[in-house]
Coordinates of C-alpha atoms in Angstrom, one line a residue:
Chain A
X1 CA 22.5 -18.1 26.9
X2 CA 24.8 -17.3 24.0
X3 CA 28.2 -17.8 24.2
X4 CA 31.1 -15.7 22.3
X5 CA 33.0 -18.0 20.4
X6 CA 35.7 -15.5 19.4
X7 CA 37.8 -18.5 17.3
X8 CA 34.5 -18.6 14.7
X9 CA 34.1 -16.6 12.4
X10 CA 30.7 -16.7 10.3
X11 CA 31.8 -13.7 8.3
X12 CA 35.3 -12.2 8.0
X13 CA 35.6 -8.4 5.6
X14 CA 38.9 -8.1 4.5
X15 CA 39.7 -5.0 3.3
X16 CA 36.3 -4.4 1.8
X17 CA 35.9 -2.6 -0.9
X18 CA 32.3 -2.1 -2.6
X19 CA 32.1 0.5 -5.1
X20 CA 28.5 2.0 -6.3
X21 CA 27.9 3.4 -9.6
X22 CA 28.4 7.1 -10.6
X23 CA 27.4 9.4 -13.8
X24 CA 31.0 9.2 -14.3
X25 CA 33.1 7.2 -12.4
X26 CA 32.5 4.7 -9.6
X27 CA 31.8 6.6 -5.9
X28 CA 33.1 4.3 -3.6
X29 CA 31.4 3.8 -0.1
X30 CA 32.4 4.8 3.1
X31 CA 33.7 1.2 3.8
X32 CA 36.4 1.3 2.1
X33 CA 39.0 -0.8 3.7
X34 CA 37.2 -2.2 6.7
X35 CA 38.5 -5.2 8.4
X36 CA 35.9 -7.1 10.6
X37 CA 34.8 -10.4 12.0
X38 CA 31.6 -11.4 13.0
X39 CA 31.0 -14.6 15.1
X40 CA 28.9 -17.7 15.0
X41 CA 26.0 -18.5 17.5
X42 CA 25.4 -15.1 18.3
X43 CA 23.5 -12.0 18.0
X44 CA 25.7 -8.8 16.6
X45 CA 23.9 -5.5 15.9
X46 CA 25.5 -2.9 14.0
X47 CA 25.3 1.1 15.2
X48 CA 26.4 4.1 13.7
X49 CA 25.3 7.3 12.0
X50 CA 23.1 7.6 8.9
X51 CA 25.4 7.1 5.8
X52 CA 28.2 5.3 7.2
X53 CA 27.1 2.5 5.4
X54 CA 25.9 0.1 7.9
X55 CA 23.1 -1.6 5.3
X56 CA 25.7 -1.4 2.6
X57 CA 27.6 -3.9 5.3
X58 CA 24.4 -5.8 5.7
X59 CA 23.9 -6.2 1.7
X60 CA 27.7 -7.1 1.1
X61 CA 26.7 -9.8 3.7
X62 CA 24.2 -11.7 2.3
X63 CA 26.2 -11.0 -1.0
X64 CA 23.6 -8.7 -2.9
X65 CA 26.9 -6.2 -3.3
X66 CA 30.3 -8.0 -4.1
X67 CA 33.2 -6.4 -3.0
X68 CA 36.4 -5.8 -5.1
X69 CA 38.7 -8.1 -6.0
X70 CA 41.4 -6.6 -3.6
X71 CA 38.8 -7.6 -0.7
X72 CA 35.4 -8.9 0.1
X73 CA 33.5 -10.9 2.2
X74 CA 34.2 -14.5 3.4
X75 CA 31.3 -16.4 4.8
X76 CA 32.7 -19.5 6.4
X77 CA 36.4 -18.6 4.9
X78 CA 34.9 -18.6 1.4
X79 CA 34.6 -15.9 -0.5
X80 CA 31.3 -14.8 -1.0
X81 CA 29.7 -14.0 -4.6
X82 CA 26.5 -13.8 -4.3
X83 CA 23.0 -14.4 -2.0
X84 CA 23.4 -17.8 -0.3
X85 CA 20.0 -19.8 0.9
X86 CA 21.4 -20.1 4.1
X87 CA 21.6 -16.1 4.9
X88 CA 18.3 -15.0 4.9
X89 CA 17.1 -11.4 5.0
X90 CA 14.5 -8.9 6.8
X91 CA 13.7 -5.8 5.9
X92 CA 12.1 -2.7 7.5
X93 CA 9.0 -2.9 5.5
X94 CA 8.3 -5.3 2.0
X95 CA 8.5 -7.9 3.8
X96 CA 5.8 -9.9 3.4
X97 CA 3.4 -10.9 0.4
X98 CA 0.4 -9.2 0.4
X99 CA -1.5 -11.9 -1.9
X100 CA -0.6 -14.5 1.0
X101 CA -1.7 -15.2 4.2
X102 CA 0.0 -15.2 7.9
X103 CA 0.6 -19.2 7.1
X104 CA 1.1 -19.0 3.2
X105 CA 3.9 -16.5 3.8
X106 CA 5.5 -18.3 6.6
X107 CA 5.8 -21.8 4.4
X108 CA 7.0 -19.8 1.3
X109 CA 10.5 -20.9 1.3
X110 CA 9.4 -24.7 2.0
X111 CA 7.5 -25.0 -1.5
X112 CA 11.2 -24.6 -2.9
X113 CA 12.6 -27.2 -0.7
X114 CA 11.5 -30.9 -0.3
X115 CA 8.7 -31.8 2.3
X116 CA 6.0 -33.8 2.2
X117 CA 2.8 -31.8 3.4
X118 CA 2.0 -33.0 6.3
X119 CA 5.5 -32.3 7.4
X120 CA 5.1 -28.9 6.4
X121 CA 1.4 -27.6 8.0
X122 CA 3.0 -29.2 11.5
X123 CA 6.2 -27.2 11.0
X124 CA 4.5 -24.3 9.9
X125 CA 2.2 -24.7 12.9
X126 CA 4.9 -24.9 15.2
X127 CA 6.8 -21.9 13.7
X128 CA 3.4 -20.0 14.2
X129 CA 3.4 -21.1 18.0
X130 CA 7.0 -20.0 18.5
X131 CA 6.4 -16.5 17.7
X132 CA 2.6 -16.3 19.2
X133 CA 0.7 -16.0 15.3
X134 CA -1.3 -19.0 15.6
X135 CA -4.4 -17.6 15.9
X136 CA -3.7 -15.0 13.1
X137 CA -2.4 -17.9 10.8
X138 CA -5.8 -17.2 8.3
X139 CA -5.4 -13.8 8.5
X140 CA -3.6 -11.3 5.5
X141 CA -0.4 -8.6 5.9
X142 CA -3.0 -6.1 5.9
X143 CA -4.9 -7.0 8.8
X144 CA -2.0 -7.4 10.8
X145 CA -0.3 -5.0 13.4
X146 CA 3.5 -4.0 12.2
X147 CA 5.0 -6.4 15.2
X148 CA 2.6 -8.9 13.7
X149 CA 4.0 -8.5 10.4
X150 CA 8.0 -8.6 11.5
X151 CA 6.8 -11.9 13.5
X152 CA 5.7 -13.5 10.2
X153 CA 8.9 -12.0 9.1
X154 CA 11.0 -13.8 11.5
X155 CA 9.3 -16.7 11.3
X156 CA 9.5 -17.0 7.1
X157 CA 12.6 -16.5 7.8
X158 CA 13.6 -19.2 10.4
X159 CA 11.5 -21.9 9.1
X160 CA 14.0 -22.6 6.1
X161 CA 16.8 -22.9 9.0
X162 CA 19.2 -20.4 8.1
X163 CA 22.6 -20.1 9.0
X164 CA 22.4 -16.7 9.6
X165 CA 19.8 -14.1 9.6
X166 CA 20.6 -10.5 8.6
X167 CA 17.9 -7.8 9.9
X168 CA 17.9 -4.5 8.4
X169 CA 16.1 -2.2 10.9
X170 CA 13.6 -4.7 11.3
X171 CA 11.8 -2.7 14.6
X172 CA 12.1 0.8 13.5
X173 CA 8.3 1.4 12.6
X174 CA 7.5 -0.2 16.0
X175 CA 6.3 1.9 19.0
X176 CA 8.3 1.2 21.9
X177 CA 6.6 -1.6 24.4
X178 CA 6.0 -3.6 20.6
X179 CA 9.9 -2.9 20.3
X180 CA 10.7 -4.5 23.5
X181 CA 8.6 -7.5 23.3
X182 CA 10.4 -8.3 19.8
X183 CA 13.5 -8.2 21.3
X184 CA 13.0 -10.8 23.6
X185 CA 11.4 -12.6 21.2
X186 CA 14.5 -12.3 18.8
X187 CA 16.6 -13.7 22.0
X188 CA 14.9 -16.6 22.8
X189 CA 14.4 -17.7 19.2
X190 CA 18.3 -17.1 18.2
X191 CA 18.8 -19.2 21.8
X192 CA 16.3 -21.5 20.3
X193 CA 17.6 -22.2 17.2
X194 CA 21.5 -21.1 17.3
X195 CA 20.9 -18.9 14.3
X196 CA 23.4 -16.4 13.5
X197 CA 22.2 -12.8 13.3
X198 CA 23.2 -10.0 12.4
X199 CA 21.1 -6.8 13.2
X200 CA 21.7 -2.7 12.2
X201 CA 19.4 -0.3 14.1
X202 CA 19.7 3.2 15.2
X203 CA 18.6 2.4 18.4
X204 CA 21.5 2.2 21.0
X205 CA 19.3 0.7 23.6
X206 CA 18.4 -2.3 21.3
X207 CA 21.7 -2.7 20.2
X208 CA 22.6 -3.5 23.8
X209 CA 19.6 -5.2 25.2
X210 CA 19.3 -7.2 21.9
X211 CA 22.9 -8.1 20.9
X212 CA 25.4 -10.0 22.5
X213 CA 28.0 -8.1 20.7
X214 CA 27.6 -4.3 19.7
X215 CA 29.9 -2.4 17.1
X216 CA 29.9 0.6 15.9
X217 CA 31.0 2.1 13.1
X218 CA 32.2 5.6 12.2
X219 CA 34.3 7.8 9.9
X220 CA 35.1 7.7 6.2
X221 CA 36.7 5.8 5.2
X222 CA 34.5 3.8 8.2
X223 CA 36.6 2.3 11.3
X224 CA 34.8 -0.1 14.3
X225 CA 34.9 2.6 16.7
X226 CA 33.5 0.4 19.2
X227 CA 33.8 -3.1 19.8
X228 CA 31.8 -4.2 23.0
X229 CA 30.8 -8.1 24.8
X230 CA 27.3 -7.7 25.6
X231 CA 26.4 -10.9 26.5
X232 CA 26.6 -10.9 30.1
X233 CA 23.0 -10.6 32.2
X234 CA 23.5 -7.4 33.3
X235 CA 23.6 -5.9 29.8
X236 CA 19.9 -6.7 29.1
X237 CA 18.7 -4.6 32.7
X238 CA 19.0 -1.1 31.4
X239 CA 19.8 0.7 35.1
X240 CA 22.6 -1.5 35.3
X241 CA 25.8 0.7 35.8
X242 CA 27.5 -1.7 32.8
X243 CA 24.7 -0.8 30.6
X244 CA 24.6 2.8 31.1
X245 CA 28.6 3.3 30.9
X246 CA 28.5 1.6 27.3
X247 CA 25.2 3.7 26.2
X248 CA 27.2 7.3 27.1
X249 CA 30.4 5.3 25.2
X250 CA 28.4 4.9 22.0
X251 CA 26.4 8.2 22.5
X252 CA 29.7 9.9 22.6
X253 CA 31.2 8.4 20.1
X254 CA 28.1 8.7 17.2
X255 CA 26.6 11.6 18.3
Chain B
X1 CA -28.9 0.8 12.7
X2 CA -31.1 2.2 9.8
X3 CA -28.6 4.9 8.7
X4 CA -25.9 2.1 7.7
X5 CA -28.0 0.6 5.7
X6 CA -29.3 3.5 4.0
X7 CA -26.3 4.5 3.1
X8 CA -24.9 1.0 1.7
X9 CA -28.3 1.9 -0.8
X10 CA -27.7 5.1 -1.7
X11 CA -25.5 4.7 -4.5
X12 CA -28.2 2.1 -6.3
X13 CA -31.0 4.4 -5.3
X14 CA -28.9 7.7 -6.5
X15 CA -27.7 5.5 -10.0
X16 CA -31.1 4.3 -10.5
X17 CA -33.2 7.5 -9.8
X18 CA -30.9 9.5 -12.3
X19 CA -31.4 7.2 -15.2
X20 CA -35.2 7.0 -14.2
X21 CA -34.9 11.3 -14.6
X22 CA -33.5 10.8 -17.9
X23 CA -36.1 8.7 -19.2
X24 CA -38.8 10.8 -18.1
X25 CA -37.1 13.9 -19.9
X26 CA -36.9 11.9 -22.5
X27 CA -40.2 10.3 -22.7
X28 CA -41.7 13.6 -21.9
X29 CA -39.9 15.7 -24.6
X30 CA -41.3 12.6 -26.9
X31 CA -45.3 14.0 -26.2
X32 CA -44.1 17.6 -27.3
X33 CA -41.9 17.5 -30.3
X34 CA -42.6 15.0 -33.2
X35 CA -39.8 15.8 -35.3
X36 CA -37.1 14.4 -31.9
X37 CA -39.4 11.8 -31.4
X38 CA -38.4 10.4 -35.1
X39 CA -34.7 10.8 -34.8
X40 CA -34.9 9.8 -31.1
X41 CA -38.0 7.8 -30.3
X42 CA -38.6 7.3 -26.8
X43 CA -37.6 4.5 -24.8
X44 CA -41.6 3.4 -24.7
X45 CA -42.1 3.4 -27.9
X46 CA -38.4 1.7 -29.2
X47 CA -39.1 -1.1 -26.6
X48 CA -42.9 -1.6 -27.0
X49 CA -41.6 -2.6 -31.1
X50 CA -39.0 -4.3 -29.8
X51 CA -41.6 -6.6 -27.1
X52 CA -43.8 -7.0 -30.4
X53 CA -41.4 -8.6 -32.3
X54 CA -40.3 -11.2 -29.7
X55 CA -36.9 -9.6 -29.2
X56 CA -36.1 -10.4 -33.3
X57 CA -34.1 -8.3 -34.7
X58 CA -33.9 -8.2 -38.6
X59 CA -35.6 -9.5 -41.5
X60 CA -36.6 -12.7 -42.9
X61 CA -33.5 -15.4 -43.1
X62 CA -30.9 -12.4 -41.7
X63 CA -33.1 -12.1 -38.3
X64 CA -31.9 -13.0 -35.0
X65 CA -32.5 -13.0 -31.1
X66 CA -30.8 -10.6 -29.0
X67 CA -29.3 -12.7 -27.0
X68 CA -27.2 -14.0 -29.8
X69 CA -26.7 -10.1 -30.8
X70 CA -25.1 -10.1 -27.1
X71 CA -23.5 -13.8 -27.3
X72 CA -21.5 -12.7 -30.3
X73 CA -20.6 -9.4 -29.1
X74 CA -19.3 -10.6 -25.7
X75 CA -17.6 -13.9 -26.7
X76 CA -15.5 -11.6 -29.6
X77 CA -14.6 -9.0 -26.6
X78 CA -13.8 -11.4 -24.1
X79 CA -11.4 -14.0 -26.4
X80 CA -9.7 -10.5 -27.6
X81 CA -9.2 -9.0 -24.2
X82 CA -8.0 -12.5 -22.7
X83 CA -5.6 -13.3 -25.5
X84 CA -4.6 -9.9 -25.1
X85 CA -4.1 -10.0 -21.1
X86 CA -2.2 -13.6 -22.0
X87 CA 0.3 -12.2 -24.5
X88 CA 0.9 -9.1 -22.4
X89 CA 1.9 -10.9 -19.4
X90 CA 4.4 -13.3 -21.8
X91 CA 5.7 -10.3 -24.1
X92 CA 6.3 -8.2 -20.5
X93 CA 8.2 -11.5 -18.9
X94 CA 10.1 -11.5 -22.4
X95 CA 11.0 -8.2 -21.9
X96 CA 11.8 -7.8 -18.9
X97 CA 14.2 -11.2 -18.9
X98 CA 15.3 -10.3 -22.0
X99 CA 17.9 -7.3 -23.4
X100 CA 17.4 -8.6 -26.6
X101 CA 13.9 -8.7 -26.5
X102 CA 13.6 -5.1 -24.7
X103 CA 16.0 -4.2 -28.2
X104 CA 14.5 -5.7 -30.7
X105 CA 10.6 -5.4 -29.2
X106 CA 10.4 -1.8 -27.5
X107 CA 10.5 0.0 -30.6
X108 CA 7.7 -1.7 -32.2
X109 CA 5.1 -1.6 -29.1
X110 CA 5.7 2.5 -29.2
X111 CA 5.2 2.2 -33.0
X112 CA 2.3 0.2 -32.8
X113 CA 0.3 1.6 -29.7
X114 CA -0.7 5.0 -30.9
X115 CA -2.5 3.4 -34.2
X116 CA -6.1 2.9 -33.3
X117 CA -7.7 -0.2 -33.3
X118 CA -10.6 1.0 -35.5
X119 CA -7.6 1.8 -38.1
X120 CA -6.6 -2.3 -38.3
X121 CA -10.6 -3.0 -39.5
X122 CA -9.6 -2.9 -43.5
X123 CA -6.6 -5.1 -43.1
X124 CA -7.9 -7.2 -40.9
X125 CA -11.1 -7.8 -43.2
X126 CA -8.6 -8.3 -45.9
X127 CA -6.3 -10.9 -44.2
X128 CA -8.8 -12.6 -42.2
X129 CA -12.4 -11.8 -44.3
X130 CA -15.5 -11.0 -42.7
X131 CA -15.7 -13.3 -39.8
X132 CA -15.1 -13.4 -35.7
X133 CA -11.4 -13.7 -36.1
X134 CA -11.6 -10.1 -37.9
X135 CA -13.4 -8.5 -34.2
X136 CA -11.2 -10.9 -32.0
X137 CA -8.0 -9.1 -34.1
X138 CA -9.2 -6.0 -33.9
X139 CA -10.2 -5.9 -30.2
X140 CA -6.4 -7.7 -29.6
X141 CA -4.7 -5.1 -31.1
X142 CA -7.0 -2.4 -29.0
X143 CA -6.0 -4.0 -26.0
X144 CA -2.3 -5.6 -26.7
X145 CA 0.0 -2.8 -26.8
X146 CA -1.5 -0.2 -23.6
X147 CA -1.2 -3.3 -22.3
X148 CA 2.1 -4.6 -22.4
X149 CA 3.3 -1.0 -21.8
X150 CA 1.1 -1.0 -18.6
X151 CA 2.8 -4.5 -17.6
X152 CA 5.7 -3.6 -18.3
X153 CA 5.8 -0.4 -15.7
X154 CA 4.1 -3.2 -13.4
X155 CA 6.8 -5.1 -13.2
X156 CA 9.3 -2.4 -12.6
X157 CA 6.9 -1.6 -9.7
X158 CA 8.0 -4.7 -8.0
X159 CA 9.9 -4.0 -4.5
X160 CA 13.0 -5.1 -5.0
X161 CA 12.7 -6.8 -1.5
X162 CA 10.4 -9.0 -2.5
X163 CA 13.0 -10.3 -5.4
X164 CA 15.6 -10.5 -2.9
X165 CA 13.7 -12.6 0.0
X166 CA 12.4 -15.0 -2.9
X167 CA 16.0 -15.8 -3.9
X168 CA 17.0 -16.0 0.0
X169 CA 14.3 -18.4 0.5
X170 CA 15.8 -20.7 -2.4
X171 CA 13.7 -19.5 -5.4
X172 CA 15.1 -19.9 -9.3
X173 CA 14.9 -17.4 -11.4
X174 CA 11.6 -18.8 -13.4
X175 CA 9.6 -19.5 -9.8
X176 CA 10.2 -15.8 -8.4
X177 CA 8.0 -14.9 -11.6
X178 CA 5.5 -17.4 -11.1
X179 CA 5.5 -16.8 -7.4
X180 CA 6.5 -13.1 -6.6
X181 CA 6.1 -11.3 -10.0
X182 CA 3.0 -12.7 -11.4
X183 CA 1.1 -12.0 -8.2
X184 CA 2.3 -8.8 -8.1
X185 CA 1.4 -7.3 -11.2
X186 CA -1.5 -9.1 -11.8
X187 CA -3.7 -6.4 -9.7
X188 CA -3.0 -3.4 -11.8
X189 CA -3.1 -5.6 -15.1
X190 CA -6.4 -6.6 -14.2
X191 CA -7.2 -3.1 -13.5
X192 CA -5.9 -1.5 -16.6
X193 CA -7.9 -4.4 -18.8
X194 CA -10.7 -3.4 -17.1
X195 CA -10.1 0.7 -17.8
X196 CA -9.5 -0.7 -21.7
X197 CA -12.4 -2.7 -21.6
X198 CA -14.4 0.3 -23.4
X199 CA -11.6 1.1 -26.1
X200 CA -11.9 -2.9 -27.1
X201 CA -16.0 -2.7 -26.7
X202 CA -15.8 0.5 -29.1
X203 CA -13.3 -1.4 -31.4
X204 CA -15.8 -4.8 -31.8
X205 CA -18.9 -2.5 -32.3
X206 CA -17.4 -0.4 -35.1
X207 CA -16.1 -3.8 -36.4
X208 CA -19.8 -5.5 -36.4
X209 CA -21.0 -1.8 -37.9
X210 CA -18.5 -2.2 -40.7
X211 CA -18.3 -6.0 -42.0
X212 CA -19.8 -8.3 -39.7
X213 CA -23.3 -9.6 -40.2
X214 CA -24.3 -10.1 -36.7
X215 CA -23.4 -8.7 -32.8
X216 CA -24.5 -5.6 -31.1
X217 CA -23.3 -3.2 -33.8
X218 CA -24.5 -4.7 -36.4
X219 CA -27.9 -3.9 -34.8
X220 CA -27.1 -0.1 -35.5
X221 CA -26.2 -0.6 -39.0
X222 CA -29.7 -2.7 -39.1
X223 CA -31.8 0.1 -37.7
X224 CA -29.8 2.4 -40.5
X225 CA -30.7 0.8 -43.7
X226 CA -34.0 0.1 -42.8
X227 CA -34.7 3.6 -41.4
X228 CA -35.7 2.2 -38.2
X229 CA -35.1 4.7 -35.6
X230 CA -36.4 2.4 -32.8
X231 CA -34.0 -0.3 -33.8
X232 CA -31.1 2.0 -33.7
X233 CA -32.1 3.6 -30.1
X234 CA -32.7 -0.2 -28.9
X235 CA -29.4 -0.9 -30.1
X236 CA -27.5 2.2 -28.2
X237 CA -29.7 0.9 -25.0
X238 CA -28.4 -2.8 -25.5
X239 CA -24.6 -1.6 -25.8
X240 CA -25.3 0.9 -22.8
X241 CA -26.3 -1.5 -20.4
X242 CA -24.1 -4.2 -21.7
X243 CA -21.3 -2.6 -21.2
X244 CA -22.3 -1.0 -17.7
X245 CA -22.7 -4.8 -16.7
X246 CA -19.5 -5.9 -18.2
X247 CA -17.6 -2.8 -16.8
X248 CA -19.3 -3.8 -12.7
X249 CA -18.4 -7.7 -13.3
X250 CA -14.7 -6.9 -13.9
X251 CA -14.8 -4.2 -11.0
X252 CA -16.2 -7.3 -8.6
X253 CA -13.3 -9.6 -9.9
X254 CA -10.6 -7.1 -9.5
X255 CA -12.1 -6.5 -6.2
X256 CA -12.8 -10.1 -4.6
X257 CA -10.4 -12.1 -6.8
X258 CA -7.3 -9.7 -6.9
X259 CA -7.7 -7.2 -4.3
X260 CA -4.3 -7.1 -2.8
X261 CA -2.1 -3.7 -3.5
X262 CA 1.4 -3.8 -3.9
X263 CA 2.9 -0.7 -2.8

């Protein structure tokens, strides 16, 4: 189990501000402002309504967008600007290469870091047989299923050993039982490896059951309009009463 | 399971028994009216002459085989269309790395692409004489500019995701093109080489018709000054089926060997 280690901070936003270009001036985005800490050795997934500029968040984390120079990002109490190797992310669909197999997207990253190869068709191999692909290793993006295709994903992903991983709806095309299993796969593997993540969804029941801290953010300029610990047990049983009090919280507060 | 396997066949047996009704319109027209049988001889009687002369074509010292008609006709369109794919590829990376290359090089491709390759044939002949590099030129500059254009769009077709995971997973500028890029546009490069495939065959045949000695045109212009109907028909036949073979092969390759769609 995860622990929240409240002193450390992966990413700290200090009055962010991230302007996108206009016809004629700059519009800035509705996160103008925001002051937030995310923590290390944890999962945090990130709710709110459509255009509050969650993924803008996401992108200003893995530094695609740099914020001004009144503000910005610090990723271990640097300032960030621009993508790092060691955030890594996943997106809703695009992810994978369609020219490459289950295995040759999954060893992608390694061909840009030093291995020998034998070391890298075991770990390959072993990445496979953490998130349940081996027998698919052969097979290409289009053959797969769409939870087949986020578990490649993942696994790309974690094989390079991020710090941190940043999903951007990675389950929305999923029907719901595929959803579920992914989120327990997404648990153990963050317990696994110790990884970082941060997740956005517009699914308040995978925020909870997934996360083991939930925000929420609101308004414009946007404000953290919730805050919430869900790492205890009982948050992942969705008829507990714990679970169901900060579901009608959120759902109040977005919808 | 008969009906599967009827069905894989129809196409062949559909394709084949339409080209078999056209011959027999054409062979039967032949018995009725002498005066299209002169201008148009039958395929019977162009390919009975042909049979006799032991697949010569020509006179004397100027003669040749038909395979080295086809040799010289395909080796001229392929070395144009691949140095054409090559540099399209490198002038579509130059581009697209480069502002000052999209400057100083965007203006001359929408100059240059409109002018038709057939239009190159006097300067070439004058810059490079009557000889292969003249065809391989002109088919180049059939192929060159649509293109680069087309490569061009390509790679603005690239999801930007793909970019962005690349860098995530430690790739350099220079191995996301060899790694993400190039694979990605290769597909729909290939496929609009093969679409100008018959603007570069129609360029080397009016280049062989005009100045070159030998090739599948050059057969044409053969059958016209010796007023050899037969030759000429066998000619049109040869460049027909040549292309329809040429055209299927690069259909197969963009099919087995890049078959993957980027979306």
């Amino acid at each position: 189990m995860s622990t929240v280690e409240t002193d450390q901070a992966v990413f700290r936003i200090e009055n962010l501000s991230i302007n996108f270009p206009g016809k004629r001036q700059p519009v800035p985005s509705p996160l103008q402002g925001l002051n937030l800490s995310i923590y290390e050795n944890q999962i945090t997934t990130i709710l709110g309504q459509s255009g509050c500029g969650k993924s803008t968040l996401l992108n200003a984390l893995g530094g695609f967008v740099i914020g001004e120079d009144s503000g910005g990002v610090l990723y271990r109490q640097r300032y960030m600007n621009g993508p790092l190797e060691e955030i890594v992310m996943i997106f809703q669909e695009n992810n994978l290469y369609p020219w490459l197999s289950v295995a040759g997207n999954v060893k992608f990253g390694l061909r840009f870091r030093k291995h020998d190869a034998v070391d890298i068709k075991t770990t390959v191999s072993n990445m496979l047989e953490s998130v349940g692909l081996n027998d698919a290793a052969g097979a290409y993006p289009h053959q797969l299923s769409g939870g087949m295709r986020q578990r490649t994903a993942i696994a790309r992903a974690l094989i390079t050993k991020p710090k941190v991983l940043l999903l951007d709806e990675p389950f929305s095309a999923l029907d719901i039982s595929l959803k579920r299993r992914m989120h327990g796969l997404l648990r153990s593997l963050q317990e696994e490896t110790g990884t970082s993540m941060v997740m956005v969804t517009h699914d308040v029941e995978e925020a909870i059951t997934v996360g083991d801290r939930v925000l929420v953010l609101g308004g414009n300029p946007a404000k953290v309009l919730v805050d919430a610990d869900t790492s205890a047990g009982d948050m992942r049983d969705r008829y507990s009463n714990a679970y169901l009090q900060l579901q009608k919280q959120i759902e109040d507060v977005i919808y | 399971m008969r009906l599967p396997e009827w069905e894989s066949l129809a196409p062949w047996v559909v394709g084949l028994s339409s080209m078999a009704l056209l011959v027999l319109i054409w062979e039967l027209a032949g018995t009725r009216d002498v005066a299209l049988t002169t201008v148009m001889p039958p395929p019977s009687q162009f390919l009975s002459m042909v049979i006799e002369s032991d697949f010569r074509i020509g006179l004397g010292s100027q003669s040749a085989t038909l395979d080295e008609a086809i040799f010289a006709t395909f080796s001229r369109v392929f070395t144009g269309m691949f140095l054409a794919f090559v540099a399209a590829i490198a002038t579509g990376a130059l581009i697209s790395l480069s502002r000052f290359a999209t400057w100083s090089l965007s203006p001359l491709l929408y100059v240059l692409a409109p002018i038709a390759p057939i239009a190159w044939i006097p300067t070439a002949i004058v810059v490079f004489g009557i000889s292969n590099v003249t065809a391989v030129f002109i088919v180049f500059m059939g192929v060159y500019f649509i293109l680069t254009i087309g490569t061009l769009a390509e790679i603005r077709r690239v999801p930007q995701e793909y970019l962005t995971i690349s860098g995530n997973l430690g790739a350099n500028r220079w191995q996301q093109w060899v790694y993400v890029v190039l694979p990605s546009i290769f597909p729909g490069v290939f496929t609009l080489l093969r679409t100008n495939f018959i603007a570069a065959w129609m360029a080397v045949l009016v280049a062989e018709m005009v100045g070159l000695r030998d090739g599948l045109g050059a057969i044409i212009m053969m059958g016209r000054n010796l007023f050899n109907n037969e030759l000429i028909m066998f000619g049109m036949l040869v460049i027909g089926l040549s292309g329809f073979v040429v055209d299927r092969t690069l259909a197969f390759i963009g099919n087995k060997v890049l078959w993957w769609r980027v979306k």
